[in-house]
Amino acid sequence: MVPTFDHEKLEVYQLELRFISWATELIAEVMASDAPRLAETCDHLDRASLSALFNTAEGNGKRQRQVRVRHFDDARGSVMECAACLDALVAKGSATVERIREGEQMLVRSYSMLTRRVQRFSPDDAVHEDEAAYGVMSVEERSEDEDEGRGR
């Protein structure tokens, strides 16, 4: 039997690995069709997905609660960067909302699981926000939502 590290047992870690595989396929598709124009966005998506994974693993291995929370919080930030990269690919016309939906659903789950880990290891007197509900919104819906926010 091969020894397993504790972080490898985490559901969020396994989900982040699945997202990396999914994102790698998407990046290959995008780069095959639009390589020069989207190289930076694809590179950022790749780096952010790895950063989420690395911070989750490192945070799980830390003993000090504050350090654990910082790494899990950094992982959440990287998950949000991944979501922003997917949005950028849609906005630039290189991916459809339908194509990125599976990836966004994985990111929503990862973000939720990381939020629970942050809350679990945060000191009792720490300020907490309620968990927000995230969903996939079309570019048109986002535009309408922004217009309403500006009072138009």
mmCIF file with all atom_site columns, C-alpha atoms in Angstrom:
data_model
loop_
_atom_site.group_PDB
_atom_site.id
_atom_site.type_symbol
_atom_site.label_atom_id
_atom_site.label_alt_id
_atom_site.label_comp_id
_atom_site.label_asym_id
_atom_site.label_entity_id
_atom_site.label_seq_id
_atom_site.pdbx_PDB_ins_code
_atom_site.Cartn_x
_atom_site.Cartn_y
_atom_site.Cartn_z
_atom_site.occupancy
_atom_site.B_iso_or_equiv
_atom_site.pdbx_formal_charge
_atom_site.auth_seq_id
_atom_site.auth_comp_id
_atom_site.auth_asym_id
_atom_site.auth_atom_id
_atom_site.pdbx_PDB_model_num
ATOM 1   C CA . MET A 1 1   ? 0.000   0.000  0.000   1.00 0.00 ? 1   MET A CA 1
ATOM 2   C CA . VAL A 1 2   ? 1.328   3.419  -0.975  1.00 0.00 ? 2   VAL A CA 1
ATOM 3   C CA . PRO A 1 3   ? 1.407   6.002  1.846   1.00 0.00 ? 3   PRO A CA 1
ATOM 4   C CA . THR A 1 4   ? -1.064  8.843  1.375   1.00 0.00 ? 4   THR A CA 1
ATOM 5   C CA . PHE A 1 5   ? -0.553  12.394 2.550   1.00 0.00 ? 5   PHE A CA 1
ATOM 6   C CA . ASP A 1 6   ? -3.376  13.890 4.606   1.00 0.00 ? 6   ASP A CA 1
ATOM 7   C CA . HIS A 1 7   ? -4.133  16.582 2.017   1.00 0.00 ? 7   HIS A CA 1
ATOM 8   C CA . GLU A 1 8   ? -4.725  13.907 -0.633  1.00 0.00 ? 8   GLU A CA 1
ATOM 9   C CA . LYS A 1 9   ? -7.668  12.651 1.426   1.00 0.00 ? 9   LYS A CA 1
ATOM 10  C CA . LEU A 1 10  ? -9.469  16.007 1.266   1.00 0.00 ? 10  LEU A CA 1
ATOM 11  C CA . GLU A 1 11  ? -12.477 16.128 -1.053  1.00 0.00 ? 11  GLU A CA 1
ATOM 12  C CA . VAL A 1 12  ? -11.618 19.718 -2.003  1.00 0.00 ? 12  VAL A CA 1
ATOM 13  C CA . TYR A 1 13  ? -8.094  18.663 -3.005  1.00 0.00 ? 13  TYR A CA 1
ATOM 14  C CA . GLN A 1 14  ? -9.450  15.875 -5.219  1.00 0.00 ? 14  GLN A CA 1
ATOM 15  C CA . LEU A 1 15  ? -11.937 18.307 -6.767  1.00 0.00 ? 15  LEU A CA 1
ATOM 16  C CA . GLU A 1 16  ? -9.135  20.785 -7.481  1.00 0.00 ? 16  GLU A CA 1
ATOM 17  C CA . LEU A 1 17  ? -7.189  18.000 -9.218  1.00 0.00 ? 17  LEU A CA 1
ATOM 18  C CA . ARG A 1 18  ? -10.243 17.245 -11.386 1.00 0.00 ? 18  ARG A CA 1
ATOM 19  C CA . PHE A 1 19  ? -10.557 20.951 -12.202 1.00 0.00 ? 19  PHE A CA 1
ATOM 20  C CA . ILE A 1 20  ? -6.896  21.085 -13.262 1.00 0.00 ? 20  ILE A CA 1
ATOM 21  C CA . SER A 1 21  ? -7.482  18.182 -15.674 1.00 0.00 ? 21  SER A CA 1
ATOM 22  C CA . TRP A 1 22  ? -10.632 19.834 -17.019 1.00 0.00 ? 22  TRP A CA 1
ATOM 23  C CA . ALA A 1 23  ? -8.926  23.239 -17.363 1.00 0.00 ? 23  ALA A CA 1
ATOM 24  C CA . THR A 1 24  ? -5.927  21.682 -19.127 1.00 0.00 ? 24  THR A CA 1
ATOM 25  C CA . GLU A 1 25  ? -8.262  20.312 -21.810 1.00 0.00 ? 25  GLU A CA 1
ATOM 26  C CA . LEU A 1 26  ? -9.992  23.694 -22.163 1.00 0.00 ? 26  LEU A CA 1
ATOM 27  C CA . ILE A 1 27  ? -6.652  25.499 -22.407 1.00 0.00 ? 27  ILE A CA 1
ATOM 28  C CA . ALA A 1 28  ? -5.509  23.104 -25.155 1.00 0.00 ? 28  ALA A CA 1
ATOM 29  C CA . GLU A 1 29  ? -8.720  23.772 -27.117 1.00 0.00 ? 29  GLU A CA 1
ATOM 30  C CA . VAL A 1 30  ? -8.425  27.544 -26.759 1.00 0.00 ? 30  VAL A CA 1
ATOM 31  C CA . MET A 1 31  ? -4.719  27.619 -27.586 1.00 0.00 ? 31  MET A CA 1
ATOM 32  C CA . ALA A 1 32  ? -5.294  25.494 -30.698 1.00 0.00 ? 32  ALA A CA 1
ATOM 33  C CA . SER A 1 33  ? -7.773  28.018 -32.057 1.00 0.00 ? 33  SER A CA 1
ATOM 34  C CA . ASP A 1 34  ? -6.755  31.394 -30.599 1.00 0.00 ? 34  ASP A CA 1
ATOM 35  C CA . ALA A 1 35  ? -3.235  30.897 -29.221 1.00 0.00 ? 35  ALA A CA 1
ATOM 36  C CA . PRO A 1 36  ? -1.524  34.289 -29.468 1.00 0.00 ? 36  PRO A CA 1
ATOM 37  C CA . ARG A 1 37  ? -4.491  36.372 -28.399 1.00 0.00 ? 37  ARG A CA 1
ATOM 38  C CA . LEU A 1 38  ? -5.321  34.360 -25.287 1.00 0.00 ? 38  LEU A CA 1
ATOM 39  C CA . ALA A 1 39  ? -1.965  33.035 -24.116 1.00 0.00 ? 39  ALA A CA 1
ATOM 40  C CA . GLU A 1 40  ? -1.928  35.265 -21.017 1.00 0.00 ? 40  GLU A CA 1
ATOM 41  C CA . THR A 1 41  ? -5.460  34.320 -19.957 1.00 0.00 ? 41  THR A CA 1
ATOM 42  C CA . CYS A 1 42  ? -4.751  30.615 -20.439 1.00 0.00 ? 42  CYS A CA 1
ATOM 43  C CA . ASP A 1 43  ? -1.453  30.896 -18.563 1.00 0.00 ? 43  ASP A CA 1
ATOM 44  C CA . HIS A 1 44  ? -3.196  32.687 -15.703 1.00 0.00 ? 44  HIS A CA 1
ATOM 45  C CA . LEU A 1 45  ? -5.904  30.012 -15.549 1.00 0.00 ? 45  LEU A CA 1
ATOM 46  C CA . ASP A 1 46  ? -3.224  27.314 -15.399 1.00 0.00 ? 46  ASP A CA 1
ATOM 47  C CA . ARG A 1 47  ? -1.238  29.093 -12.672 1.00 0.00 ? 47  ARG A CA 1
ATOM 48  C CA . ALA A 1 48  ? -4.317  29.955 -10.578 1.00 0.00 ? 48  ALA A CA 1
ATOM 49  C CA . SER A 1 49  ? -5.596  26.369 -10.691 1.00 0.00 ? 49  SER A CA 1
ATOM 50  C CA . LEU A 1 50  ? -2.212  25.105 -9.493  1.00 0.00 ? 50  LEU A CA 1
ATOM 51  C CA . SER A 1 51  ? -2.055  27.791 -6.812  1.00 0.00 ? 51  SER A CA 1
ATOM 52  C CA . ALA A 1 52  ? -5.416  26.689 -5.394  1.00 0.00 ? 52  ALA A CA 1
ATOM 53  C CA . LEU A 1 53  ? -4.175  23.103 -5.216  1.00 0.00 ? 53  LEU A CA 1
ATOM 54  C CA . PHE A 1 54  ? -0.820  24.027 -3.655  1.00 0.00 ? 54  PHE A CA 1
ATOM 55  C CA . ASN A 1 55  ? -2.364  26.319 -1.032  1.00 0.00 ? 55  ASN A CA 1
ATOM 56  C CA . THR A 1 56  ? -4.927  23.681 -0.079  1.00 0.00 ? 56  THR A CA 1
ATOM 57  C CA . ALA A 1 57  ? -2.186  21.088 0.393   1.00 0.00 ? 57  ALA A CA 1
ATOM 58  C CA . GLU A 1 58  ? 0.067   23.441 2.326   1.00 0.00 ? 58  GLU A CA 1
ATOM 59  C CA . GLY A 1 59  ? -2.737  24.777 4.502   1.00 0.00 ? 59  GLY A CA 1
ATOM 60  C CA . ASN A 1 60  ? -3.801  21.296 5.471   1.00 0.00 ? 60  ASN A CA 1
ATOM 61  C CA . GLY A 1 61  ? -0.262  20.522 6.638   1.00 0.00 ? 61  GLY A CA 1
ATOM 62  C CA . LYS A 1 62  ? 0.089   23.529 8.930   1.00 0.00 ? 62  LYS A CA 1
ATOM 63  C CA . ARG A 1 63  ? -0.429  23.245 12.676  1.00 0.00 ? 63  ARG A CA 1
ATOM 64  C CA . GLN A 1 64  ? -1.054  26.896 13.520  1.00 0.00 ? 64  GLN A CA 1
ATOM 65  C CA . ARG A 1 65  ? -4.680  27.820 12.922  1.00 0.00 ? 65  ARG A CA 1
ATOM 66  C CA . GLN A 1 66  ? -3.904  31.289 11.558  1.00 0.00 ? 66  GLN A CA 1
ATOM 67  C CA . VAL A 1 67  ? -1.441  29.889 9.033   1.00 0.00 ? 67  VAL A CA 1
ATOM 68  C CA . ARG A 1 68  ? -3.938  27.216 7.968   1.00 0.00 ? 68  ARG A CA 1
ATOM 69  C CA . VAL A 1 69  ? -6.630  29.847 7.489   1.00 0.00 ? 69  VAL A CA 1
ATOM 70  C CA . ARG A 1 70  ? -4.295  32.059 5.451   1.00 0.00 ? 70  ARG A CA 1
ATOM 71  C CA . HIS A 1 71  ? -3.467  29.219 3.035   1.00 0.00 ? 71  HIS A CA 1
ATOM 72  C CA . PHE A 1 72  ? -7.098  28.120 2.678   1.00 0.00 ? 72  PHE A CA 1
ATOM 73  C CA . ASP A 1 73  ? -8.082  31.755 2.134   1.00 0.00 ? 73  ASP A CA 1
ATOM 74  C CA . ASP A 1 74  ? -5.366  32.105 -0.519  1.00 0.00 ? 74  ASP A CA 1
ATOM 75  C CA . ALA A 1 75  ? -6.713  28.945 -2.173  1.00 0.00 ? 75  ALA A CA 1
ATOM 76  C CA . ARG A 1 76  ? -10.177 30.554 -2.249  1.00 0.00 ? 76  ARG A CA 1
ATOM 77  C CA . GLY A 1 77  ? -8.675  33.605 -3.925  1.00 0.00 ? 77  GLY A CA 1
ATOM 78  C CA . SER A 1 78  ? -7.068  31.398 -6.560  1.00 0.00 ? 78  SER A CA 1
ATOM 79  C CA . VAL A 1 79  ? -10.397 29.662 -7.172  1.00 0.00 ? 79  VAL A CA 1
ATOM 80  C CA . MET A 1 80  ? -11.968 33.082 -7.797  1.00 0.00 ? 80  MET A CA 1
ATOM 81  C CA . GLU A 1 81  ? -9.131  33.924 -10.208 1.00 0.00 ? 81  GLU A CA 1
ATOM 82  C CA . CYS A 1 82  ? -9.920  30.716 -12.108 1.00 0.00 ? 82  CYS A CA 1
ATOM 83  C CA . ALA A 1 83  ? -13.569 31.770 -12.329 1.00 0.00 ? 83  ALA A CA 1
ATOM 84  C CA . ALA A 1 84  ? -12.531 35.196 -13.624 1.00 0.00 ? 84  ALA A CA 1
ATOM 85  C CA . CYS A 1 85  ? -10.323 33.568 -16.273 1.00 0.00 ? 85  CYS A CA 1
ATOM 86  C CA . LEU A 1 86  ? -13.252 31.458 -17.464 1.00 0.00 ? 86  LEU A CA 1
ATOM 87  C CA . ASP A 1 87  ? -15.405 34.601 -17.630 1.00 0.00 ? 87  ASP A CA 1
ATOM 88  C CA . ALA A 1 88  ? -12.683 36.325 -19.652 1.00 0.00 ? 88  ALA A CA 1
ATOM 89  C CA . LEU A 1 89  ? -12.557 33.453 -22.140 1.00 0.00 ? 89  LEU A CA 1
ATOM 90  C CA . VAL A 1 90  ? -16.322 33.750 -22.620 1.00 0.00 ? 90  VAL A CA 1
ATOM 91  C CA . ALA A 1 91  ? -16.161 37.547 -22.903 1.00 0.00 ? 91  ALA A CA 1
ATOM 92  C CA . LYS A 1 92  ? -13.439 37.256 -25.551 1.00 0.00 ? 92  LYS A CA 1
ATOM 93  C CA . GLY A 1 93  ? -15.517 34.755 -27.530 1.00 0.00 ? 93  GLY A CA 1
ATOM 94  C CA . SER A 1 94  ? -13.113 31.844 -27.110 1.00 0.00 ? 94  SER A CA 1
ATOM 95  C CA . ALA A 1 95  ? -15.411 29.675 -24.990 1.00 0.00 ? 95  ALA A CA 1
ATOM 96  C CA . THR A 1 96  ? -19.151 29.408 -24.564 1.00 0.00 ? 96  THR A CA 1
ATOM 97  C CA . VAL A 1 97  ? -21.050 29.586 -21.299 1.00 0.00 ? 97  VAL A CA 1
ATOM 98  C CA . GLU A 1 98  ? -22.071 25.975 -21.880 1.00 0.00 ? 98  GLU A CA 1
ATOM 99  C CA . ARG A 1 99  ? -18.432 24.909 -22.350 1.00 0.00 ? 99  ARG A CA 1
ATOM 100 C CA . ILE A 1 100 ? -17.267 26.463 -19.068 1.00 0.00 ? 100 ILE A CA 1
ATOM 101 C CA . ARG A 1 101 ? -20.310 25.465 -16.981 1.00 0.00 ? 101 ARG A CA 1
ATOM 102 C CA . GLU A 1 102 ? -18.760 22.220 -15.713 1.00 0.00 ? 102 GLU A CA 1
ATOM 103 C CA . GLY A 1 103 ? -15.600 24.046 -14.653 1.00 0.00 ? 103 GLY A CA 1
ATOM 104 C CA . GLU A 1 104 ? -17.536 26.799 -12.917 1.00 0.00 ? 104 GLU A CA 1
ATOM 105 C CA . GLN A 1 105 ? -19.574 24.210 -11.024 1.00 0.00 ? 105 GLN A CA 1
ATOM 106 C CA . MET A 1 106 ? -16.357 22.608 -9.772  1.00 0.00 ? 106 MET A CA 1
ATOM 107 C CA . LEU A 1 107 ? -15.072 26.032 -8.735  1.00 0.00 ? 107 LEU A CA 1
ATOM 108 C CA . VAL A 1 108 ? -18.290 26.852 -6.859  1.00 0.00 ? 108 VAL A CA 1
ATOM 109 C CA . ARG A 1 109 ? -17.973 23.587 -4.908  1.00 0.00 ? 109 ARG A CA 1
ATOM 110 C CA . SER A 1 110 ? -14.271 24.179 -4.209  1.00 0.00 ? 110 SER A CA 1
ATOM 111 C CA . TYR A 1 111 ? -14.946 27.714 -3.016  1.00 0.00 ? 111 TYR A CA 1
ATOM 112 C CA . SER A 1 112 ? -17.713 26.493 -0.730  1.00 0.00 ? 112 SER A CA 1
ATOM 113 C CA . MET A 1 113 ? -15.549 23.729 0.763   1.00 0.00 ? 113 MET A CA 1
ATOM 114 C CA . LEU A 1 114 ? -12.631 26.106 1.289   1.00 0.00 ? 114 LEU A CA 1
ATOM 115 C CA . THR A 1 115 ? -14.953 28.635 2.937   1.00 0.00 ? 115 THR A CA 1
ATOM 116 C CA . ARG A 1 116 ? -16.036 25.975 5.418   1.00 0.00 ? 116 ARG A CA 1
ATOM 117 C CA . ARG A 1 117 ? -12.399 25.125 6.154   1.00 0.00 ? 117 ARG A CA 1
ATOM 118 C CA . VAL A 1 118 ? -11.605 28.808 6.726   1.00 0.00 ? 118 VAL A CA 1
ATOM 119 C CA . GLN A 1 119 ? -14.559 29.096 9.098   1.00 0.00 ? 119 GLN A CA 1
ATOM 120 C CA . ARG A 1 120 ? -13.631 25.867 10.883  1.00 0.00 ? 120 ARG A CA 1
ATOM 121 C CA . PHE A 1 121 ? -10.060 26.943 11.608  1.00 0.00 ? 121 PHE A CA 1
ATOM 122 C CA . SER A 1 122 ? -10.670 30.664 12.173  1.00 0.00 ? 122 SER A CA 1
ATOM 123 C CA . PRO A 1 123 ? -10.442 31.912 15.754  1.00 0.00 ? 123 PRO A CA 1
ATOM 124 C CA . ASP A 1 124 ? -13.822 32.205 17.461  1.00 0.00 ? 124 ASP A CA 1
ATOM 125 C CA . ASP A 1 125 ? -13.539 35.998 17.581  1.00 0.00 ? 125 ASP A CA 1
ATOM 126 C CA . ALA A 1 126 ? -12.771 36.351 13.861  1.00 0.00 ? 126 ALA A CA 1
ATOM 127 C CA . VAL A 1 127 ? -15.100 38.282 11.597  1.00 0.00 ? 127 VAL A CA 1
ATOM 128 C CA . HIS A 1 128 ? -17.029 35.954 9.288   1.00 0.00 ? 128 HIS A CA 1
ATOM 129 C CA . GLU A 1 129 ? -19.123 36.664 6.219   1.00 0.00 ? 129 GLU A CA 1
ATOM 130 C CA . ASP A 1 130 ? -22.091 34.560 5.268   1.00 0.00 ? 130 ASP A CA 1
ATOM 131 C CA . GLU A 1 131 ? -21.343 32.239 2.392   1.00 0.00 ? 131 GLU A CA 1
ATOM 132 C CA . ALA A 1 132 ? -22.482 33.799 -0.868  1.00 0.00 ? 132 ALA A CA 1
ATOM 133 C CA . ALA A 1 133 ? -24.424 31.913 -3.491  1.00 0.00 ? 133 ALA A CA 1
ATOM 134 C CA . TYR A 1 134 ? -22.563 31.841 -6.794  1.00 0.00 ? 134 TYR A CA 1
ATOM 135 C CA . GLY A 1 135 ? -23.909 30.807 -10.131 1.00 0.00 ? 135 GLY A CA 1
ATOM 136 C CA . VAL A 1 136 ? -23.233 30.932 -13.802 1.00 0.00 ? 136 VAL A CA 1
ATOM 137 C CA . MET A 1 137 ? -24.581 34.072 -15.436 1.00 0.00 ? 137 MET A CA 1
ATOM 138 C CA . SER A 1 138 ? -24.565 34.773 -19.142 1.00 0.00 ? 138 SER A CA 1
ATOM 139 C CA . VAL A 1 139 ? -22.713 37.772 -20.513 1.00 0.00 ? 139 VAL A CA 1
ATOM 140 C CA . GLU A 1 140 ? -26.077 39.377 -21.335 1.00 0.00 ? 140 GLU A CA 1
ATOM 141 C CA . GLU A 1 141 ? -27.360 38.859 -17.774 1.00 0.00 ? 141 GLU A CA 1
ATOM 142 C CA . ARG A 1 142 ? -24.156 40.342 -16.367 1.00 0.00 ? 142 ARG A CA 1
ATOM 143 C CA . SER A 1 143 ? -24.530 43.377 -18.603 1.00 0.00 ? 143 SER A CA 1
ATOM 144 C CA . GLU A 1 144 ? -28.146 43.867 -17.492 1.00 0.00 ? 144 GLU A CA 1
ATOM 145 C CA . ASP A 1 145 ? -27.135 43.421 -13.844 1.00 0.00 ? 145 ASP A CA 1
ATOM 146 C CA . GLU A 1 146 ? -24.405 46.063 -14.216 1.00 0.00 ? 146 GLU A CA 1
ATOM 147 C CA . ASP A 1 147 ? -26.807 48.453 -15.963 1.00 0.00 ? 147 ASP A CA 1
ATOM 148 C CA . GLU A 1 148 ? -29.318 48.116 -13.112 1.00 0.00 ? 148 GLU A CA 1
ATOM 149 C CA . GLY A 1 149 ? -26.558 48.818 -10.600 1.00 0.00 ? 149 GLY A CA 1
ATOM 150 C CA . ARG A 1 150 ? -25.796 52.102 -12.350 1.00 0.00 ? 150 ARG A CA 1
ATOM 151 C CA . GLY A 1 151 ? -29.408 53.237 -12.195 1.00 0.00 ? 151 GLY A CA 1
ATOM 152 C CA . ARG A 1 152 ? -30.047 53.047 -15.934 1.00 0.00 ? 152 ARG A CA 1
#
